[in-house]
Tab-separated table of C-alpha atoms in Angstrom:
chain	number	residue	atom	x	y	z
A	17	UNK	CA	221.336	214.772	-12.293
A	18	UNK	CA	218.679	214.285	-14.944
A	19	UNK	CA	220.056	217.300	-16.777
A	20	UNK	CA	223.529	215.792	-17.066
A	21	UNK	CA	222.694	212.120	-17.703
A	22	UNK	CA	220.420	210.192	-19.872
A	23	UNK	CA	217.787	207.921	-18.297
A	24	UNK	CA	219.690	205.007	-19.666
A	25	UNK	CA	222.826	206.053	-17.950
A	26	UNK	CA	221.035	206.511	-14.652
A	27	UNK	CA	219.380	203.120	-15.037
A	28	UNK	CA	222.781	201.503	-15.557
A	29	UNK	CA	224.116	203.105	-12.500
A	30	UNK	CA	221.210	202.086	-10.437
A	31	UNK	CA	221.937	198.388	-11.576
A	32	UNK	CA	225.587	198.884	-10.581
A	33	UNK	CA	224.369	200.088	-7.169
A	34	UNK	CA	222.236	197.226	-6.665
A	35	UNK	CA	224.905	194.530	-7.559
A	36	UNK	CA	227.464	196.343	-5.361
A	37	UNK	CA	225.059	196.615	-2.434
A	38	UNK	CA	224.073	192.998	-2.353
A	39	UNK	CA	227.606	191.796	-3.049
A	40	UNK	CA	229.024	193.722	-0.125
A	41	UNK	CA	226.926	191.895	2.437
A	42	UNK	CA	226.459	188.686	0.444
A	43	UNK	CA	222.701	188.994	1.035
A	44	UNK	CA	219.824	190.563	-0.621
A	45	UNK	CA	217.527	190.237	-3.728
A	46	UNK	CA	219.195	191.330	-7.060
A	47	UNK	CA	217.098	189.589	-9.594
A	48	UNK	CA	213.794	191.445	-9.193
A	49	UNK	CA	215.599	194.610	-8.353
A	50	UNK	CA	217.407	194.674	-11.618
A	51	UNK	CA	214.220	193.938	-13.487
A	52	UNK	CA	212.349	196.874	-12.165
A	53	UNK	CA	214.989	199.601	-12.675
A	54	UNK	CA	213.239	201.334	-15.653
A	55	UNK	CA	210.085	201.476	-13.848
A	56	UNK	CA	211.423	203.000	-10.667
A	57	UNK	CA	213.585	205.667	-12.535
A	58	UNK	CA	210.696	206.558	-14.675
A	59	UNK	CA	208.485	207.134	-11.605
A	60	UNK	CA	211.113	209.280	-9.710
A	61	UNK	CA	212.695	210.673	-12.802
A	62	UNK	CA	209.631	211.888	-14.755
A	63	UNK	CA	206.227	210.774	-13.759
A	64	UNK	CA	205.594	211.504	-10.118
A	65	UNK	CA	205.230	214.976	-8.451
A	66	UNK	CA	207.048	214.891	-5.249
A	67	UNK	CA	209.437	216.683	-2.989
A	68	UNK	CA	212.792	215.341	-1.630
A	69	UNK	CA	211.982	217.393	1.519
A	70	UNK	CA	210.160	214.237	2.865
A	71	UNK	CA	207.094	214.108	5.108
A	72	UNK	CA	205.063	211.123	5.897
A	73	UNK	CA	201.806	212.613	5.048
A	74	UNK	CA	202.820	213.610	1.553
A	75	UNK	CA	200.115	216.295	1.048
A	76	UNK	CA	199.987	217.699	-2.291
A	77	UNK	CA	202.434	215.018	-3.571
A	78	UNK	CA	202.150	211.730	-5.542
A	79	UNK	CA	202.902	208.767	-3.258
A	80	UNK	CA	204.582	205.496	-3.877
A	81	UNK	CA	204.215	202.142	-1.868
A	82	UNK	CA	206.532	199.143	-2.549
A	83	UNK	CA	204.670	196.132	-1.597
A	84	UNK	CA	207.158	193.351	-2.615
A	85	UNK	CA	209.696	194.971	-0.087
A	86	UNK	CA	212.429	192.431	-0.709
A	87	UNK	CA	213.534	194.358	-3.863
A	88	UNK	CA	214.666	197.115	-1.601
A	89	UNK	CA	217.985	197.717	-3.364
A	90	UNK	CA	216.269	199.279	-6.380
A	91	UNK	CA	214.123	201.442	-4.190
A	92	UNK	CA	217.022	202.549	-2.075
A	93	UNK	CA	219.343	203.346	-5.108
A	94	UNK	CA	216.603	205.219	-6.967
A	95	UNK	CA	215.789	207.281	-3.978
A	96	UNK	CA	219.389	208.218	-3.458
A	97	UNK	CA	220.080	208.886	-7.038
A	98	UNK	CA	217.024	211.206	-7.057
A	99	UNK	CA	217.991	213.169	-4.115
A	100	UNK	CA	216.184	211.765	-1.002
A	101	UNK	CA	219.378	210.982	0.868
A	102	UNK	CA	223.282	210.742	0.255
A	103	UNK	CA	224.333	208.163	-2.277
A	104	UNK	CA	227.076	207.262	0.139
A	105	UNK	CA	224.633	205.831	2.455
A	106	UNK	CA	223.956	202.933	0.014
A	107	UNK	CA	227.229	201.483	1.482
A	108	UNK	CA	225.263	200.715	4.801
A	109	UNK	CA	222.803	198.411	3.096
A	110	UNK	CA	221.772	195.656	5.356
A	111	UNK	CA	224.293	196.623	8.056
A	112	UNK	CA	223.604	196.767	11.764
A	113	UNK	CA	221.783	200.093	12.735
A	114	UNK	CA	221.502	201.028	9.016
A	115	UNK	CA	218.418	202.866	7.693
A	116	UNK	CA	218.785	200.699	4.672
A	117	UNK	CA	217.460	197.316	5.970
A	118	UNK	CA	216.848	194.222	3.894
A	119	UNK	CA	213.230	195.248	3.823
A	120	UNK	CA	212.074	198.749	3.886
A	121	UNK	CA	211.278	199.947	7.365
A	122	UNK	CA	209.844	203.262	8.766
A	123	UNK	CA	211.099	203.304	12.351
A	124	UNK	CA	214.488	204.604	11.174
A	125	UNK	CA	212.815	207.596	9.148
A	126	UNK	CA	214.417	206.866	5.915
A	127	UNK	CA	213.178	209.579	3.360
A	128	UNK	CA	211.079	208.068	0.704
A	129	UNK	CA	209.800	205.087	2.555
A	130	UNK	CA	206.131	205.440	3.741
A	131	UNK	CA	205.479	201.852	4.775
A	132	UNK	CA	207.342	198.714	6.195
A	133	UNK	CA	206.997	195.952	3.487
A	134	UNK	CA	208.233	192.434	2.793
A	135	UNK	CA	205.257	190.542	4.342
A	136	UNK	CA	203.789	190.068	0.870
A	137	UNK	CA	200.113	190.895	-0.197
A	138	UNK	CA	199.690	193.884	2.117
A	139	UNK	CA	200.886	196.978	0.103
A	140	UNK	CA	197.834	197.236	-2.140
A	141	UNK	CA	195.707	197.581	1.003
A	142	UNK	CA	197.937	200.342	2.220
A	143	UNK	CA	197.946	202.097	-1.069
A	144	UNK	CA	194.130	202.127	-1.359
A	145	UNK	CA	193.973	203.585	2.096
A	146	UNK	CA	196.216	206.236	1.132
A	147	UNK	CA	194.390	206.995	-2.086
A	148	UNK	CA	191.119	207.214	-0.296
A	149	UNK	CA	192.697	209.605	2.283
A	150	UNK	CA	193.777	211.800	-0.418
A	151	UNK	CA	190.250	211.880	-1.879
A	152	UNK	CA	188.802	212.826	1.612
A	153	UNK	CA	191.359	215.471	1.970
A	154	UNK	CA	190.633	217.123	-1.422
A	155	UNK	CA	194.111	216.150	-2.714
A	156	UNK	CA	194.299	215.483	-6.474
A	157	UNK	CA	197.593	213.756	-6.334
A	158	UNK	CA	197.880	210.134	-7.309
A	159	UNK	CA	199.043	206.970	-5.498
A	160	UNK	CA	201.268	204.330	-7.091
A	161	UNK	CA	202.187	200.849	-5.952
A	162	UNK	CA	204.324	197.991	-7.114
A	163	UNK	CA	203.761	194.279	-6.655
A	164	UNK	CA	205.325	191.079	-7.596
A	165	UNK	CA	203.548	188.647	-9.888
A	166	UNK	CA	204.171	185.915	-7.254
A	167	UNK	CA	202.831	188.137	-4.672
A	168	UNK	CA	199.446	187.964	-6.362
A	169	UNK	CA	199.188	184.358	-4.882
A	170	UNK	CA	198.312	186.003	-1.625
A	171	UNK	CA	194.529	186.170	-0.907
A	172	UNK	CA	194.619	189.704	0.547
A	173	UNK	CA	195.580	191.114	-2.765
A	174	UNK	CA	192.287	189.844	-4.182
A	175	UNK	CA	190.155	191.283	-1.430
A	176	UNK	CA	191.961	194.721	-1.969
A	177	UNK	CA	191.400	194.421	-5.852
A	178	UNK	CA	187.718	193.774	-5.177
A	179	UNK	CA	187.428	196.696	-2.569
A	180	UNK	CA	189.226	199.236	-4.871
A	181	UNK	CA	186.931	198.694	-7.718
A	182	UNK	CA	183.851	198.575	-5.489
A	183	UNK	CA	184.827	201.911	-3.983
A	184	UNK	CA	185.779	203.628	-7.200
A	185	UNK	CA	189.370	204.309	-6.101
A	186	UNK	CA	190.328	205.862	-9.306
A	187	UNK	CA	193.497	207.810	-8.070
A	188	UNK	CA	195.514	204.613	-7.867
A	189	UNK	CA	197.852	203.096	-10.385
A	190	UNK	CA	199.117	199.759	-9.251
A	191	UNK	CA	201.811	197.983	-11.301
A	192	UNK	CA	202.488	194.265	-11.403
A	193	UNK	CA	206.116	193.183	-11.998
A	194	UNK	CA	205.243	190.444	-14.471
A	195	UNK	CA	208.452	188.670	-14.823
A	196	UNK	CA	207.031	185.125	-14.404
A	197	UNK	CA	209.540	184.195	-11.820
A	198	UNK	CA	209.541	183.760	-7.987
A	199	UNK	CA	211.773	182.264	-5.301
A	200	UNK	CA	210.909	178.640	-6.073
A	201	UNK	CA	210.709	178.772	-9.904
A	202	UNK	CA	208.415	179.986	-12.530
A	203	UNK	CA	205.006	181.485	-11.338
A	204	UNK	CA	203.309	179.028	-13.779
A	205	UNK	CA	204.767	176.225	-11.881
A	206	UNK	CA	204.346	177.335	-8.378
A	207	UNK	CA	200.844	178.712	-8.747
A	208	UNK	CA	199.508	179.678	-12.137
A	209	UNK	CA	197.881	183.027	-12.454
A	210	UNK	CA	195.983	182.193	-15.455
A	211	UNK	CA	194.516	184.907	-17.580
A	212	UNK	CA	195.634	187.660	-15.307
A	213	UNK	CA	194.191	190.537	-17.466
A	214	UNK	CA	190.773	188.926	-17.643
A	215	UNK	CA	190.796	188.439	-13.891
A	216	UNK	CA	191.670	191.944	-13.164
A	217	UNK	CA	189.054	193.292	-15.558
A	218	UNK	CA	186.446	191.010	-14.025
A	219	UNK	CA	187.348	192.566	-10.509
A	220	UNK	CA	186.504	195.958	-12.082
A	221	UNK	CA	189.903	197.331	-12.850
A	222	UNK	CA	191.117	199.199	-15.956
A	223	UNK	CA	194.094	197.106	-17.241
A	224	UNK	CA	197.097	198.249	-19.311
A	225	UNK	CA	199.859	196.009	-20.514
A	226	UNK	CA	203.428	197.065	-21.164
A	227	UNK	CA	205.281	194.316	-22.948
A	228	UNK	CA	208.656	196.130	-22.960
A	229	UNK	CA	209.069	196.685	-19.264
A	230	UNK	CA	212.797	197.101	-19.443
A	231	UNK	CA	212.634	199.779	-22.136
A	232	UNK	CA	212.623	203.227	-20.445
A	233	UNK	CA	210.626	205.171	-23.100
A	234	UNK	CA	208.052	202.461	-23.358
A	235	UNK	CA	207.462	202.413	-19.559
A	236	UNK	CA	207.108	206.289	-19.634
A	237	UNK	CA	204.575	206.132	-22.365
A	238	UNK	CA	202.458	203.520	-20.447
A	239	UNK	CA	202.720	205.422	-17.112
A	240	UNK	CA	201.500	208.516	-18.768
A	241	UNK	CA	198.632	206.645	-20.471
A	242	UNK	CA	197.720	205.247	-17.074
A	243	UNK	CA	197.600	208.916	-15.617
A	244	UNK	CA	195.295	209.769	-18.401
A	245	UNK	CA	192.875	207.123	-17.401
A	246	UNK	CA	192.765	208.200	-13.654
A	247	UNK	CA	189.617	209.924	-12.324
A	248	UNK	CA	187.208	207.831	-14.371
A	249	UNK	CA	185.687	205.663	-11.625
A	250	UNK	CA	188.164	202.603	-12.089
A	251	UNK	CA	191.510	201.876	-10.327
A	252	UNK	CA	194.307	201.284	-12.848
A	253	UNK	CA	196.402	198.274	-13.143
A	254	UNK	CA	199.625	197.924	-15.242
A	255	UNK	CA	200.787	194.477	-16.225
A	256	UNK	CA	204.664	195.288	-16.672
A	257	UNK	CA	206.478	192.531	-18.454
A	258	UNK	CA	210.060	192.609	-17.225
A	259	UNK	CA	213.048	190.173	-17.130
A	260	UNK	CA	214.388	189.239	-13.700
A	261	UNK	CA	218.066	190.096	-13.683
A	262	UNK	CA	217.826	192.455	-16.635
A	263	UNK	CA	221.083	193.946	-17.582
A	264	UNK	CA	223.379	191.137	-16.678
A	265	UNK	CA	223.633	188.299	-19.180
A	266	UNK	CA	224.166	185.354	-16.610
A	267	UNK	CA	221.375	186.636	-14.410
A	268	UNK	CA	218.647	187.545	-16.826
A	269	UNK	CA	215.430	185.286	-16.784
A	270	UNK	CA	216.643	183.082	-13.979
A	271	UNK	CA	214.764	182.629	-10.671
A	272	UNK	CA	218.089	181.572	-9.134
A	273	UNK	CA	218.964	185.226	-8.710
A	274	UNK	CA	215.898	186.076	-6.638
A	275	UNK	CA	217.825	186.161	-3.491
A	276	UNK	CA	221.517	185.153	-4.283
A	277	UNK	CA	224.426	187.583	-4.069
A	278	UNK	CA	227.157	187.422	-6.710
A	279	UNK	CA	230.720	186.418	-5.964
A	280	UNK	CA	233.624	188.727	-6.437
A	281	UNK	CA	234.260	187.263	-9.953
A	282	UNK	CA	230.458	187.527	-10.960
A	283	UNK	CA	230.268	191.130	-9.704
A	284	UNK	CA	233.324	192.120	-11.879
A	285	UNK	CA	231.763	190.521	-14.920
A	286	UNK	CA	228.248	192.002	-14.305
A	287	UNK	CA	229.759	195.596	-13.699
A	288	UNK	CA	231.645	195.233	-16.941
A	289	UNK	CA	228.285	194.923	-18.629
A	290	UNK	CA	226.894	198.083	-17.022
A	291	UNK	CA	228.766	201.211	-18.215
A	292	UNK	CA	228.007	204.471	-16.351
A	293	UNK	CA	229.230	208.152	-16.409
A	294	UNK	CA	228.018	208.571	-12.836
A	295	UNK	CA	230.067	207.730	-9.865
A	296	UNK	CA	229.912	204.611	-7.828
A	297	UNK	CA	229.129	205.289	-4.020
């Protein structure tokens, strides 16, 4: 796929998938999913070393853990569009007995999913454990994780941040989707994060900021820089500035679309803004 279509075309198609999946069952979380498309496709399209012949141990492969599991639509679409399972399976999203539940689960064995997530605050701890296991096994591969900015209001995150720095977990690149929105409104209104960069640095992390989180080339550049900084005794954090609902004019920047499905008319309007040379499922 990557040889025939540009990253921008693939990202547009992933956005189409997200909207159609959530609309079909009138349930799900489109806002954050739309905002993270460039990050996901950058990881699976260029940055990570992995095999679609999926195994849970992931020996010799880079691993990814989604902590804010409610944005499962973008994870599922990215995995399918990059060869982990048939694209047609996206049509089963949130349906009974589907492997594509509203929050990722492991009991159905969906390729690409290494942890059940959605109970916020836990993913960083899991990613740290995986990163330490790789070190113990002499595996030089990297571990990546993604977190919501609202998720950083969870106390377990800060314990994990302290632990990772204290134990020199320097094969870990954790990204924060810094869109300033969460289910109840702006993060600054719900629970201000303050000077997040200063806090992360005070906890002993190397911090990068990507101001253009919805620009594919910029995201690639920052992820590559993060990779260059691994192995230097510090875990790496990326503050990825994105727009919730990116790509759809009536959704962008609004927390109202955190967990709201589009109507028939809204879906038609949104899809009209997302051209793609790929086929819908």
